[in-house]
Amino acid sequence: MSDYVEAISATIRMNEQLDSDTSDLKDEDEEILEEVEQVDKVRYVGNTSTKVYHKPDCSMVIRMNEDYKIVSSSKDVFIKKGYRACEYCKPLD
C-alpha cells in the first residue's frame, strides 16, 4: 500500500510541476507573440551612421552594426530626418 501512496504522491507532484511549467510557457508564448507583432510592424531599418534606410530583409541590414540600427513602420520618419533610400533594396513602396 505504501508504494501505491508514493506513486499517487509522485503523480500529483508531477502534475503540479507540469501545471507550473505550462503557465510559464503561456507567459513566454505571449511575450514571443508580442515580439513577433513588433517585428511585423518593422517595415524599414535605418542606419544612424550612414543616414540610409532599408527594407528589413536587405543584405546591408544584416551587416549593419546593431548600435546604429533604428526601426520604423513608416519611411516618412526617416525622410523627415534626412535619410535617403538604400540604392540596393530600393525601399520606395
Tab-separated table of N, CA and C in Angstrom, residues 5-84:
chain	number	residue	atom	x	y	z
A	5	VAL	N	0.691	4.697	-2.460
A	5	VAL	CA	0.579	6.068	-1.954
A	5	VAL	C	1.728	6.919	-2.505
A	6	GLU	N	2.922	6.353	-2.536
A	6	GLU	CA	4.074	7.070	-3.083
A	6	GLU	C	3.873	7.369	-4.572
A	7	ALA	N	3.337	6.391	-5.295
A	7	ALA	CA	3.102	6.581	-6.724
A	7	ALA	C	2.079	7.684	-6.960
A	8	ILE	N	1.020	7.694	-6.167
A	8	ILE	CA	-0.014	8.732	-6.279
A	8	ILE	C	0.595	10.097	-5.937
A	9	SER	N	1.370	10.149	-4.873
A	9	SER	CA	2.007	11.412	-4.463
A	9	SER	C	2.947	11.921	-5.547
A	10	ALA	N	3.704	11.013	-6.126
A	10	ALA	CA	4.628	11.405	-7.202
A	10	ALA	C	3.855	11.924	-8.404
A	11	THR	N	2.756	11.285	-8.733
A	11	THR	CA	1.921	11.734	-9.855
A	11	THR	C	1.353	13.115	-9.585
A	12	ILE	N	0.895	13.346	-8.376
A	12	ILE	CA	0.349	14.662	-8.012
A	12	ILE	C	1.428	15.730	-8.121
A	13	ARG	N	2.638	15.409	-7.619
A	13	ARG	CA	3.745	16.376	-7.712
A	13	ARG	C	4.096	16.667	-9.169
A	14	MET	N	4.102	15.623	-10.004
A	14	MET	CA	4.414	15.815	-11.423
A	14	MET	C	3.355	16.693	-12.092
A	15	ASN	N	2.092	16.455	-11.755
A	15	ASN	CA	1.013	17.264	-12.329
A	15	ASN	C	1.119	18.720	-11.895
A	16	GLU	N	1.458	18.937	-10.616
A	16	GLU	CA	1.627	20.306	-10.132
A	16	GLU	C	2.786	20.987	-10.851
A	17	GLN	N	3.874	20.244	-11.038
A	17	GLN	CA	5.033	20.797	-11.754
A	17	GLN	C	4.669	21.097	-13.203
A	18	LEU	N	3.927	20.181	-13.830
A	18	LEU	CA	3.504	20.377	-15.207
A	18	LEU	C	2.626	21.613	-15.335
A	19	ASP	N	1.697	21.794	-14.406
A	19	ASP	CA	0.849	22.987	-14.415
A	19	ASP	C	1.684	24.248	-14.285
A	20	SER	N	2.663	24.198	-13.405
A	20	SER	CA	3.545	25.349	-13.202
A	20	SER	C	4.349	25.628	-14.470
A	21	ASP	N	4.911	24.581	-15.072
A	21	ASP	CA	5.700	24.740	-16.294
A	21	ASP	C	4.830	25.267	-17.429
A	22	THR	N	3.615	24.790	-17.527
A	22	THR	CA	2.709	25.212	-18.588
A	22	THR	C	2.346	26.687	-18.441
A	23	SER	N	2.119	27.135	-17.218
A	23	SER	CA	1.781	28.551	-17.041
A	23	SER	C	2.969	29.427	-17.427
A	24	ASP	N	4.199	28.980	-17.133
A	24	ASP	CA	5.387	29.715	-17.563
A	24	ASP	C	5.466	29.770	-19.079
A	25	LEU	N	5.149	28.658	-19.725
A	25	LEU	CA	5.199	28.625	-21.183
A	25	LEU	C	4.170	29.572	-21.782
A	26	LYS	N	3.004	29.638	-21.177
A	26	LYS	CA	1.984	30.539	-21.698
A	26	LYS	C	2.474	31.980	-21.630
A	27	ASP	N	3.120	32.358	-20.535
A	27	ASP	CA	3.680	33.708	-20.418
A	27	ASP	C	4.747	33.944	-21.476
A	28	GLU	N	5.623	32.939	-21.673
A	28	GLU	CA	6.676	33.063	-22.678
A	28	GLU	C	6.075	33.171	-24.073
A	29	ASP	N	5.038	32.357	-24.350
A	29	ASP	CA	4.383	32.410	-25.657
A	29	ASP	C	3.803	33.787	-25.922
A	30	GLU	N	3.204	34.393	-24.903
A	30	GLU	CA	2.632	35.728	-25.066
A	30	GLU	C	3.729	36.746	-25.363
A	31	GLU	N	4.860	36.626	-24.672
A	31	GLU	CA	5.978	37.538	-24.918
A	31	GLU	C	6.495	37.370	-26.339
A	32	ILE	N	6.623	36.117	-26.795
A	32	ILE	CA	7.100	35.859	-28.148
A	32	ILE	C	6.114	36.425	-29.161
A	33	LEU	N	4.827	36.236	-28.922
A	33	LEU	CA	3.816	36.762	-29.824
A	33	LEU	C	3.910	38.279	-29.910
A	34	GLU	N	4.110	38.939	-28.775
A	34	GLU	CA	4.257	40.395	-28.782
A	34	GLU	C	5.483	40.808	-29.600
A	35	GLU	N	6.580	40.064	-29.459
A	35	GLU	CA	7.784	40.369	-30.223
A	35	GLU	C	7.533	40.181	-31.713
A	36	VAL	N	6.819	39.111	-32.068
A	36	VAL	CA	6.503	38.864	-33.478
A	36	VAL	C	5.643	39.990	-34.022
A	37	GLU	N	4.668	40.434	-33.238
A	37	GLU	CA	3.824	41.537	-33.684
A	37	GLU	C	4.658	42.792	-33.897
A	38	GLN	N	5.635	43.042	-33.022
A	38	GLN	CA	6.509	44.206	-33.184
A	38	GLN	C	7.335	44.068	-34.459
A	39	VAL	N	7.847	42.865	-34.717
A	39	VAL	CA	8.656	42.640	-35.911
A	39	VAL	C	7.812	42.857	-37.158
A	40	ASP	N	6.546	42.417	-37.122
A	40	ASP	CA	5.668	42.604	-38.274
A	40	ASP	C	5.464	44.081	-38.587
A	41	LYS	N	5.562	44.953	-37.593
A	41	LYS	CA	5.375	46.380	-37.806
A	41	LYS	C	6.625	47.043	-38.368
A	42	VAL	N	7.768	46.370	-38.273
A	42	VAL	CA	9.013	46.928	-38.784
A	42	VAL	C	9.025	46.791	-40.301
A	43	ARG	N	8.938	47.913	-40.971
A	43	ARG	CA	8.961	47.890	-42.429
A	43	ARG	C	10.237	48.508	-42.973
A	44	TYR	N	10.941	49.257	-42.108
A	44	TYR	CA	12.169	49.920	-42.533
A	44	TYR	C	13.196	49.892	-41.402
A	45	VAL	N	14.452	49.782	-41.788
A	45	VAL	CA	15.550	49.810	-40.829
A	45	VAL	C	16.506	50.906	-41.272
A	46	GLY	N	16.781	51.822	-40.355
A	46	GLY	CA	17.682	52.921	-40.669
A	46	GLY	C	19.033	52.740	-40.011
A	47	ASN	N	20.052	53.301	-40.656
A	47	ASN	CA	21.404	53.292	-40.114
A	47	ASN	C	21.733	54.723	-39.699
A	48	THR	N	21.876	54.955	-38.402
A	48	THR	CA	22.116	56.306	-37.904
A	48	THR	C	23.490	56.828	-38.303
A	49	SER	N	24.399	55.944	-38.672
A	49	SER	CA	25.741	56.352	-39.081
A	49	SER	C	25.761	56.831	-40.528
A	50	THR	N	25.121	56.075	-41.419
A	50	THR	CA	25.135	56.407	-42.851
A	50	THR	C	23.946	57.245	-43.289
A	51	LYS	N	22.920	57.318	-42.438
A	51	LYS	CA	21.671	58.039	-42.753
A	51	LYS	C	20.982	57.445	-43.986
A	52	VAL	N	20.983	56.098	-44.052
A	52	VAL	CA	20.319	55.371	-45.136
A	52	VAL	C	19.289	54.449	-44.494
A	53	TYR	N	18.107	54.339	-45.119
A	53	TYR	CA	17.100	53.398	-44.620
A	53	TYR	C	16.890	52.280	-45.626
A	54	HIS	N	16.543	51.107	-45.096
A	54	HIS	CA	16.490	49.878	-45.881
A	54	HIS	C	15.211	49.108	-45.592
A	55	LYS	N	14.927	48.124	-46.458
A	55	LYS	CA	13.919	47.113	-46.140
A	55	LYS	C	14.558	46.181	-45.112
A	56	PRO	N	13.753	45.587	-44.225
A	56	PRO	CA	14.327	44.723	-43.183
A	56	PRO	C	15.131	43.537	-43.712
A	57	ASP	N	14.789	43.048	-44.920
A	57	ASP	CA	15.488	41.878	-45.458
A	57	ASP	C	16.684	42.244	-46.345
A	58	CYS	N	17.040	43.509	-46.384
A	58	CYS	CA	18.178	43.962	-47.178
A	58	CYS	C	19.473	43.363	-46.616
A	59	SER	N	20.371	42.954	-47.503
A	59	SER	CA	21.637	42.367	-47.040
A	59	SER	C	22.478	43.386	-46.273
A	60	MET	N	22.273	44.652	-46.511
A	60	MET	CA	23.016	45.679	-45.782
A	60	MET	C	22.596	45.729	-44.306
A	61	VAL	N	21.357	45.379	-44.031
A	61	VAL	CA	20.868	45.374	-42.650
A	61	VAL	C	21.579	44.280	-41.859
A	62	ILE	N	21.817	43.153	-42.490
A	62	ILE	CA	22.497	42.040	-41.821
A	62	ILE	C	23.912	42.462	-41.414
A	63	ARG	N	24.559	43.247	-42.240
A	63	ARG	CA	25.932	43.694	-41.970
A	63	ARG	C	25.996	44.888	-41.020
A	64	MET	N	24.870	45.533	-40.805
A	64	MET	CA	24.823	46.773	-40.039
A	64	MET	C	25.179	46.553	-38.565
A	65	ASN	N	25.952	47.440	-38.015
A	65	ASN	CA	26.284	47.418	-36.599
A	65	ASN	C	24.997	47.670	-35.804
A	66	GLU	N	24.727	46.813	-34.842
A	66	GLU	CA	23.495	46.918	-34.042
A	66	GLU	C	23.363	48.277	-33.344
A	67	ASP	N	24.481	48.888	-33.012
A	67	ASP	CA	24.452	50.179	-32.325
A	67	ASP	C	23.874	51.292	-33.196
A	68	TYR	N	23.889	51.097	-34.511
A	68	TYR	CA	23.431	52.130	-35.435
A	68	TYR	C	22.037	51.858	-36.002
A	69	LYS	N	21.420	50.728	-35.620
A	69	LYS	CA	20.108	50.349	-36.166
A	69	LYS	C	18.975	51.051	-35.447
A	70	ILE	N	18.043	51.587	-36.246
A	70	ILE	CA	16.755	52.044	-35.725
A	70	ILE	C	15.681	51.527	-36.672
A	71	VAL	N	14.495	51.280	-36.155
A	71	VAL	CA	13.435	50.701	-36.974
A	71	VAL	C	12.190	51.563	-36.932
A	72	SER	N	11.383	51.421	-37.986
A	72	SER	CA	10.132	52.163	-38.056
A	72	SER	C	9.165	51.441	-38.978
A	73	SER	N	7.896	51.691	-38.779
A	73	SER	CA	6.878	51.136	-39.673
A	73	SER	C	6.598	52.098	-40.829
A	74	SER	N	7.206	53.274	-40.783
A	74	SER	CA	6.967	54.285	-41.816
A	74	SER	C	8.279	54.873	-42.315
A	75	LYS	N	8.411	54.954	-43.630
A	75	LYS	CA	9.629	55.558	-44.189
A	75	LYS	C	9.630	57.073	-43.983
A	76	ASP	N	8.463	57.657	-43.740
A	76	ASP	CA	8.368	59.109	-43.534
A	76	ASP	C	9.221	59.570	-42.351
A	77	VAL	N	9.333	58.703	-41.338
A	77	VAL	CA	10.164	59.030	-40.171
A	77	VAL	C	11.593	59.277	-40.621
A	78	PHE	N	12.082	58.421	-41.492
A	78	PHE	CA	13.458	58.545	-41.969
A	78	PHE	C	13.617	59.727	-42.922
A	79	ILE	N	12.654	59.916	-43.790
A	79	ILE	CA	12.728	61.011	-44.759
A	79	ILE	C	12.767	62.356	-44.035
A	80	LYS	N	11.932	62.508	-43.007
A	80	LYS	CA	11.912	63.761	-42.245
A	80	LYS	C	13.230	64.029	-41.540
A	81	LYS	N	13.963	62.951	-41.209
A	81	LYS	CA	15.253	63.110	-40.536
A	81	LYS	C	16.413	63.222	-41.526
A	82	GLY	N	16.103	63.279	-42.815
A	82	GLY	CA	17.138	63.464	-43.821
A	82	GLY	C	17.811	62.199	-44.323
A	83	TYR	N	17.234	61.048	-44.030
A	83	TYR	CA	17.793	59.790	-44.522
A	83	TYR	C	17.474	59.633	-46.009
A	84	ARG	N	18.286	58.853	-46.699
A	84	ARG	CA	17.995	58.539	-48.093
A	84	ARG	C	17.723	57.047	-48.221
